[in-house]
XYZ file of C-alpha atoms in Angstrom:
464
model
C -42.541 -77.648 40.346
C -40.095 -75.399 42.229
C -39.563 -72.074 40.748
C -35.824 -71.240 40.546
C -36.204 -68.630 37.854
C -38.446 -66.089 36.292
C -36.796 -65.964 32.830
C -37.718 -67.952 29.736
C -35.153 -69.926 27.790
C -34.117 -69.339 24.127
C -34.766 -73.161 23.027
C -36.399 -72.560 19.764
C -34.201 -73.094 16.817
C -34.638 -71.845 13.125
C -36.137 -75.266 12.378
C -38.625 -74.944 15.141
C -39.691 -71.377 14.045
C -40.085 -72.459 10.311
C -42.371 -75.299 11.176
C -44.337 -73.403 13.821
C -44.858 -70.682 11.146
C -46.086 -73.437 8.822
C -48.144 -75.121 11.268
C -50.009 -71.987 12.348
C -51.450 -71.604 8.861
C -52.729 -75.162 8.613
C -55.081 -75.982 11.359
C -58.718 -76.282 12.044
C -59.733 -73.338 9.832
C -58.530 -75.184 6.794
C -59.363 -78.913 7.708
C -62.815 -78.170 9.429
C -63.762 -74.707 8.954
C -63.147 -74.634 5.154
C -66.354 -76.608 4.642
C -68.672 -74.072 5.945
C -66.654 -71.260 4.077
C -67.251 -73.260 0.818
C -70.846 -73.792 1.551
C -71.293 -70.167 1.928
C -69.209 -68.873 -1.037
C -68.710 -71.629 -3.348
C -65.686 -71.618 -5.805
C -65.201 -67.767 -4.807
C -63.940 -68.913 -1.549
C -60.594 -69.153 -3.375
C -60.572 -65.570 -3.884
C -61.545 -64.781 -0.275
C -58.651 -66.950 0.903
C -56.390 -64.961 -1.336
C -57.579 -61.558 -0.125
C -57.486 -62.630 3.447
C -53.859 -64.067 3.032
C -52.662 -60.716 1.653
C -54.103 -58.836 4.833
C -52.552 -61.449 7.246
C -49.190 -61.062 5.472
C -49.146 -57.304 5.889
C -49.980 -57.922 9.600
C -47.049 -60.370 9.918
C -44.738 -57.944 8.282
C -45.797 -55.330 10.754
C -45.214 -57.622 13.703
C -42.011 -58.855 12.118
C -40.618 -55.363 12.045
C -41.254 -54.911 15.752
C -40.237 -58.473 16.728
C -36.786 -58.196 15.139
C -36.161 -54.902 16.715
C -37.306 -55.932 20.064
C -37.705 -59.668 20.518
C -39.549 -60.048 23.840
C -41.956 -62.531 25.537
C -44.864 -60.286 25.667
C -44.506 -59.563 21.825
C -47.338 -57.334 20.292
C -48.944 -56.735 23.888
C -45.649 -55.305 24.925
C -45.395 -53.218 21.652
C -48.901 -51.846 22.099
C -48.059 -50.901 25.672
C -44.844 -49.144 24.573
C -46.435 -47.286 21.406
C -50.130 -46.949 22.213
C -50.244 -46.815 25.858
C -50.662 -49.203 28.810
C -54.587 -49.493 28.233
C -53.874 -50.669 24.499
C -51.141 -53.196 25.608
C -53.441 -54.497 28.341
C -56.399 -54.952 26.173
C -54.334 -56.259 23.273
C -52.660 -58.740 25.384
C -55.794 -60.133 27.262
C -57.790 -60.061 23.962
C -55.020 -62.344 22.500
C -55.377 -64.798 25.341
C -59.160 -64.608 24.898
C -58.721 -65.330 21.197
C -56.621 -68.307 21.951
C -58.958 -69.777 24.364
C -61.921 -69.318 21.949
C -59.722 -70.674 19.171
C -58.733 -73.646 21.322
C -62.478 -74.356 22.060
C -63.053 -74.719 18.310
C -59.818 -76.991 18.112
C -60.797 -79.375 20.881
C -64.387 -79.406 19.320
C -62.983 -80.300 15.958
C -60.810 -82.988 17.679
C -63.941 -84.608 19.086
C -65.666 -84.388 15.716
C -62.714 -85.916 13.965
C -62.530 -88.947 16.471
C -66.166 -89.490 15.791
C -65.266 -90.544 12.390
C -63.896 -93.865 14.087
C -66.015 -93.908 17.161
C -69.421 -92.371 16.441
C -71.153 -93.771 19.414
C -68.617 -92.137 22.018
C -69.776 -88.815 23.194
C -67.679 -86.081 21.789
C -67.148 -84.374 25.293
C -65.010 -87.383 26.399
C -62.523 -86.771 23.410
C -62.397 -83.127 24.230
C -61.627 -83.793 27.986
C -58.864 -86.121 27.157
C -57.004 -84.015 24.502
C -57.000 -80.993 26.850
C -55.187 -82.941 29.732
C -52.811 -84.577 27.070
C -51.529 -81.432 25.528
C -51.513 -79.564 28.774
C -49.023 -81.960 29.982
C -46.918 -81.576 27.055
C -46.804 -77.934 27.455
C -45.358 -78.362 30.959
C -42.367 -79.846 29.505
C -39.358 -77.659 28.243
C -39.662 -75.328 25.216
C -37.503 -77.548 23.244
C -39.994 -80.407 23.768
C -42.884 -78.086 22.577
C -40.721 -76.894 19.653
C -39.884 -80.554 18.622
C -43.369 -81.874 18.856
C -44.665 -78.883 16.809
C -41.966 -79.581 14.156
C -43.251 -83.158 13.671
C -47.000 -82.185 13.966
C -46.459 -79.532 11.289
C -44.403 -81.859 8.902
C -47.190 -84.319 8.984
C -49.595 -81.767 8.071
C -47.383 -80.279 5.288
C -46.556 -83.615 3.612
C -50.240 -84.818 3.814
C -51.415 -81.627 2.057
C -48.782 -81.850 -0.593
C -49.597 -85.499 -1.233
C -53.322 -84.738 -1.303
C -52.665 -82.000 -3.924
C -50.569 -84.220 -6.106
C -53.114 -87.163 -5.757
C -56.062 -84.908 -6.627
C -54.318 -83.457 -9.573
C -53.659 -87.084 -10.755
C -57.265 -87.874 -10.342
C -58.400 -84.769 -12.382
C -55.834 -85.723 -15.233
C -56.480 -89.529 -15.291
C -59.474 -90.240 -13.590
C -58.836 -93.611 -12.092
C -62.468 -94.344 -12.276
C -63.204 -91.839 -9.780
C -63.584 -88.632 -11.809
C -64.965 -87.799 -15.327
C -61.853 -86.260 -17.029
C -63.731 -84.600 -19.682
C -65.387 -82.315 -17.129
C -61.789 -80.760 -16.383
C -62.269 -77.762 -14.073
C -65.751 -77.341 -14.774
C -66.788 -77.695 -11.050
C -64.905 -74.460 -10.399
C -66.975 -72.376 -12.816
C -70.086 -74.283 -13.687
C -73.364 -74.853 -11.805
C -73.712 -71.178 -10.920
C -70.334 -69.760 -11.921
C -67.438 -68.817 -9.791
C -69.651 -66.590 -7.694
C -72.377 -69.346 -7.325
C -73.741 -67.909 -4.108
C -73.802 -64.274 -5.297
C -71.555 -61.499 -3.916
C -73.422 -61.616 -0.542
C -72.352 -65.335 -0.104
C -68.696 -64.344 -1.051
C -68.683 -61.592 1.651
C -70.353 -63.867 4.165
C -67.501 -66.526 4.029
C -65.014 -63.866 5.251
C -65.639 -64.480 8.973
C -64.485 -67.972 8.548
C -61.768 -67.218 6.188
C -60.133 -64.786 8.722
C -60.635 -67.286 11.689
C -58.500 -69.650 9.616
C -55.546 -67.340 9.589
C -56.122 -66.778 13.381
C -53.018 -67.806 15.412
C -50.317 -66.858 12.838
C -49.357 -64.107 14.964
C -47.699 -66.682 17.293
C -44.591 -66.124 15.011
C -44.087 -62.766 17.082
C -44.656 -64.712 20.255
C -41.918 -67.099 19.539
C -39.447 -64.303 19.204
C -38.886 -64.083 22.914
C -37.582 -67.638 23.092
C -35.980 -67.879 19.640
C -32.332 -68.288 18.768
C -31.220 -65.474 16.446
C -34.703 -63.853 16.026
C -33.327 -61.325 13.645
C -32.825 -64.296 11.212
C -35.561 -66.730 12.029
C -38.428 -64.522 12.286
C -38.132 -62.800 8.633
C -37.520 -66.143 7.014
C -40.629 -67.456 8.624
C -42.763 -64.498 7.686
C -41.675 -64.176 4.250
C -42.771 -67.883 3.366
C -46.568 -66.791 4.287
C -47.646 -66.039 0.712
C -46.249 -69.402 -0.699
C -47.986 -71.200 2.183
C -51.387 -69.508 1.437
C -51.211 -70.195 -2.151
C -50.221 -73.909 -1.578
C -52.014 -74.764 1.612
C -55.349 -73.040 1.123
C -55.953 -71.906 -2.510
C -54.452 -74.740 -4.380
C -55.596 -77.444 -1.884
C -59.291 -76.202 -1.748
C -59.289 -75.687 -5.723
C -58.335 -79.406 -6.132
C -61.051 -80.438 -3.699
C -63.689 -78.319 -5.462
C -62.505 -79.595 -8.738
C -62.710 -83.235 -7.848
C -66.086 -82.979 -6.105
C -68.786 -80.255 -6.883
C -68.634 -77.603 -4.103
C -72.400 -77.920 -3.171
C -71.918 -81.685 -2.243
C -69.288 -80.684 0.337
C -70.952 -80.762 3.699
C -70.246 -79.429 7.183
C -70.162 -82.730 9.064
C -66.224 -83.494 9.606
C -63.455 -82.330 7.412
C -64.076 -82.088 3.548
C -60.817 -83.701 3.252
C -61.786 -86.841 4.820
C -65.368 -86.500 3.088
C -64.035 -86.389 -0.236
C -61.688 -89.290 -0.185
C -64.301 -91.338 1.709
C -67.013 -90.410 -0.849
C -64.662 -91.545 -3.689
C -64.491 -94.926 -2.252
C -60.949 -94.488 -0.809
C -61.759 -95.596 2.760
C -57.997 -96.211 3.636
C -57.071 -92.692 2.219
C -59.777 -91.166 4.302
C -58.631 -93.033 7.370
C -55.152 -91.621 6.655
C -56.504 -88.208 6.158
C -58.317 -88.436 9.470
C -55.013 -89.057 11.233
C -53.677 -86.045 9.578
C -56.569 -83.698 10.600
C -56.378 -84.962 13.989
C -52.509 -84.201 14.001
C -53.389 -80.727 12.850
C -55.850 -80.155 15.607
C -53.165 -81.461 18.064
C -50.680 -79.046 16.585
C -53.120 -76.092 16.849
C -54.000 -76.898 20.377
C -50.330 -77.308 21.327
C -49.199 -74.033 19.786
C -52.152 -71.939 21.160
C -51.602 -72.997 24.688
C -47.996 -72.011 24.215
C -48.795 -68.583 22.635
C -51.487 -67.591 25.402
C -49.253 -68.761 28.093
C -46.286 -66.747 26.994
C -48.582 -63.659 26.551
C -49.872 -64.136 30.203
C -46.221 -64.244 31.291
C -45.601 -60.896 29.290
C -48.523 -59.350 30.962
C -47.413 -60.217 34.284
C -44.051 -58.821 33.707
C -45.730 -55.592 33.118
C -47.809 -55.771 36.256
C -50.791 -56.254 34.101
C -51.595 -59.774 35.329
C -51.425 -61.515 38.638
C -47.503 -62.008 39.710
C -48.097 -65.768 39.901
C -48.219 -65.936 36.014
C -44.466 -64.968 36.231
C -43.607 -68.243 37.888
C -41.333 -70.334 35.649
C -40.498 -74.217 36.214
C -36.805 -75.599 36.222
C -37.562 -76.106 32.477
C -38.117 -72.551 31.842
C -41.704 -72.827 31.322
C -44.334 -70.578 32.802
C -46.347 -73.481 34.392
C -49.103 -71.451 35.980
C -50.301 -69.943 32.681
C -50.485 -73.597 31.265
C -52.515 -74.489 34.227
C -54.923 -71.466 33.668
C -55.296 -72.352 30.091
C -56.111 -75.864 30.643
C -58.702 -74.881 33.274
C -60.379 -72.414 30.801
C -60.639 -75.155 28.204
C -62.717 -77.209 30.416
C -65.496 -74.908 29.190
C -65.094 -76.715 25.835
C -66.210 -79.861 27.703
C -69.365 -78.333 28.853
C -70.231 -76.709 25.562
C -69.627 -79.986 23.545
C -71.894 -81.676 26.138
C -74.837 -79.016 26.004
C -74.705 -77.866 22.222
C -72.497 -80.119 20.214
C -74.273 -79.141 16.748
C -73.807 -75.290 17.083
C -70.789 -74.934 18.904
C -68.193 -74.579 16.139
C -69.824 -71.597 14.294
C -70.579 -69.700 17.492
C -66.910 -70.072 18.699
C -65.420 -69.328 15.208
C -67.339 -65.954 14.683
C -66.264 -64.747 18.391
C -62.741 -65.826 17.571
C -62.763 -63.777 14.514
C -63.748 -60.766 16.362
C -60.770 -61.337 18.683
C -58.368 -62.075 16.116
C -59.024 -59.002 14.035
C -58.814 -56.699 17.030
C -55.534 -58.098 17.858
C -54.419 -57.633 14.394
C -55.570 -54.092 14.012
C -53.853 -53.350 17.266
C -50.448 -54.882 15.818
C -50.905 -52.551 12.761
C -51.592 -49.554 14.844
C -48.600 -50.261 17.115
C -46.431 -50.383 14.106
C -47.694 -47.179 12.664
C -47.242 -45.450 16.141
C -43.755 -46.867 16.408
C -42.596 -45.707 12.844
C -44.005 -41.997 13.570
C -41.780 -41.932 16.716
C -38.582 -42.918 14.910
C -35.864 -40.684 13.344
C -34.862 -41.119 9.663
C -31.675 -42.996 10.925
C -33.643 -45.390 13.018
C -35.943 -46.202 10.076
C -32.992 -46.770 7.861
C -31.463 -49.015 10.583
C -34.589 -51.485 10.538
C -33.541 -54.987 9.701
C -37.066 -56.026 8.501
C -39.044 -52.930 7.532
C -42.690 -53.032 6.288
C -42.942 -52.386 2.532
C -44.817 -49.615 1.108
C -45.283 -47.875 4.448
C -47.693 -46.262 5.487
C -50.049 -47.479 2.516
C -50.236 -51.061 3.161
C -50.832 -50.978 6.985
C -53.452 -48.612 6.429
C -55.128 -50.697 3.706
C -55.143 -53.857 6.004
C -56.534 -51.888 8.880
C -59.407 -50.748 6.483
C -60.061 -54.393 5.332
C -60.140 -55.859 8.754
C -62.499 -53.232 10.110
C -64.735 -54.111 6.987
C -64.839 -57.751 7.978
C -65.909 -56.768 11.497
C -68.813 -54.777 9.945
C -69.612 -57.981 8.018
C -70.324 -59.841 11.146
C -73.284 -57.624 11.971
C -75.105 -58.747 8.801
C -75.133 -62.376 9.585
C -77.531 -63.790 12.290
C -75.025 -66.519 13.035
C -72.022 -64.254 13.569
C -73.788 -61.260 15.093
C -73.305 -62.577 18.489
C -69.658 -62.078 18.020
C -70.069 -58.336 18.135
C -72.005 -58.476 21.364
C -69.584 -60.604 23.156
C -66.747 -58.695 21.687
C -68.134 -55.259 22.755
C -68.897 -56.820 26.426
C -65.335 -58.189 26.632
C -63.686 -55.004 25.648
C -65.912 -52.936 28.134
C -64.941 -55.509 30.777
C -61.219 -55.094 29.890
C -61.423 -51.339 30.215
C -63.067 -51.568 33.709
C -60.638 -54.029 34.860
C -57.732 -51.995 33.700
C -58.929 -48.936 35.593
C -59.586 -50.983 38.659
C -56.204 -52.906 38.908
C -53.714 -51.243 36.434
C -54.683 -47.537 36.587
C -51.015 -46.462 37.136
C -48.969 -46.135 34.094
C -46.787 -49.151 33.472
C -43.356 -48.977 31.940
C -41.845 -51.242 29.347
C -40.172 -54.136 31.032
C -36.403 -54.299 31.432
C -36.259 -57.026 28.837
C -38.109 -54.765 26.440
C -35.946 -51.813 26.961
C -32.877 -53.671 26.837
C -33.975 -55.323 23.560
C -34.717 -51.940 21.970
C -31.498 -50.521 23.132
C -29.627 -53.165 21.297
């Protein structure tokens, strides 16, 4: 690939952005990770998803305020540099990349698990290796190809979830020989009650719940390549509450109403397990296609998001200059190569420890995700403090109830980080996270000690 430009192209339409936003909330955390969340909290997991969803909506509104005002490729890494300082921007950008790599390791692991539904004798690492190279190749094409593929991936997921909700409700009402209709919704409040595993179990599920929402911040990253971001970004973000209620709360409520929560295992997707357990083998096969599509979508969008963040860091001099290289199609190709290379770690992990890899990865990803979200909220708070009354009045997509909602969201996120320390399975996330942040601070002082200014693109966007 010959580099003929260093500028990304604005090839993502409103349709692309809308479905990328939809797809970002429907991934491995819902289709695979929800089984472990249900096992930990029982029916109360529904309340956890509502609380977590409210927090991420506040985060996205804070990000949306800044993205509409200054739609740049570096997104929240750029905003942290500008409003909190170069070190904050460096740590935010690279932690987001770290988050995406860890989340991608979970996604490619889940893909291998799903393929095991059909090919139980094939080693999981083979599927992981194949999907990494397939999606890597897709991301080397133009951003329009990425947007179009993500549109269709997301459409499949949305239609499948709606069909599953409708089908599940029909089973609850009419039974069809698969469910005792006289029990109604007893599975949601019987056998130990709504908080069946106690308040401690309810709290312990938050690490997985917040992991499920990881990646939704890609909405801000797309602003740098979106047509008319001042219109597309707010529309995408404002649909988040509906998506959370529909795709998480209602979906999992139907699942647990049809099948007792304590019979949902952690081997494969609970969606597939339930329909397979009800004897609907063909439906289980179709759902397995859907969850595979969901995994492909998550891998596709996360490679895109991490690559664009690397590009933004390189523009600010906080990453090697080679990451600024853009192909003829307007794609930062070197960042895709780097992401694919990093994901080969997933092949090794799935070869060495296939049974424990998902929970370890999810907890580490939760730490990185929450750090990025806190930095987004802190950047927005700092940005507002610098604005004059006229500048605040001119905001096209302001955060409601400022500053109370952002502060409440930061408090909730810090609380989830504290919760990680009380679970032996997730405590490793704090250790890895602390080591990561120390290494970042050392790397910044070593290679980026000089104060970096906002990129010309960011300055121009703010000026407009």
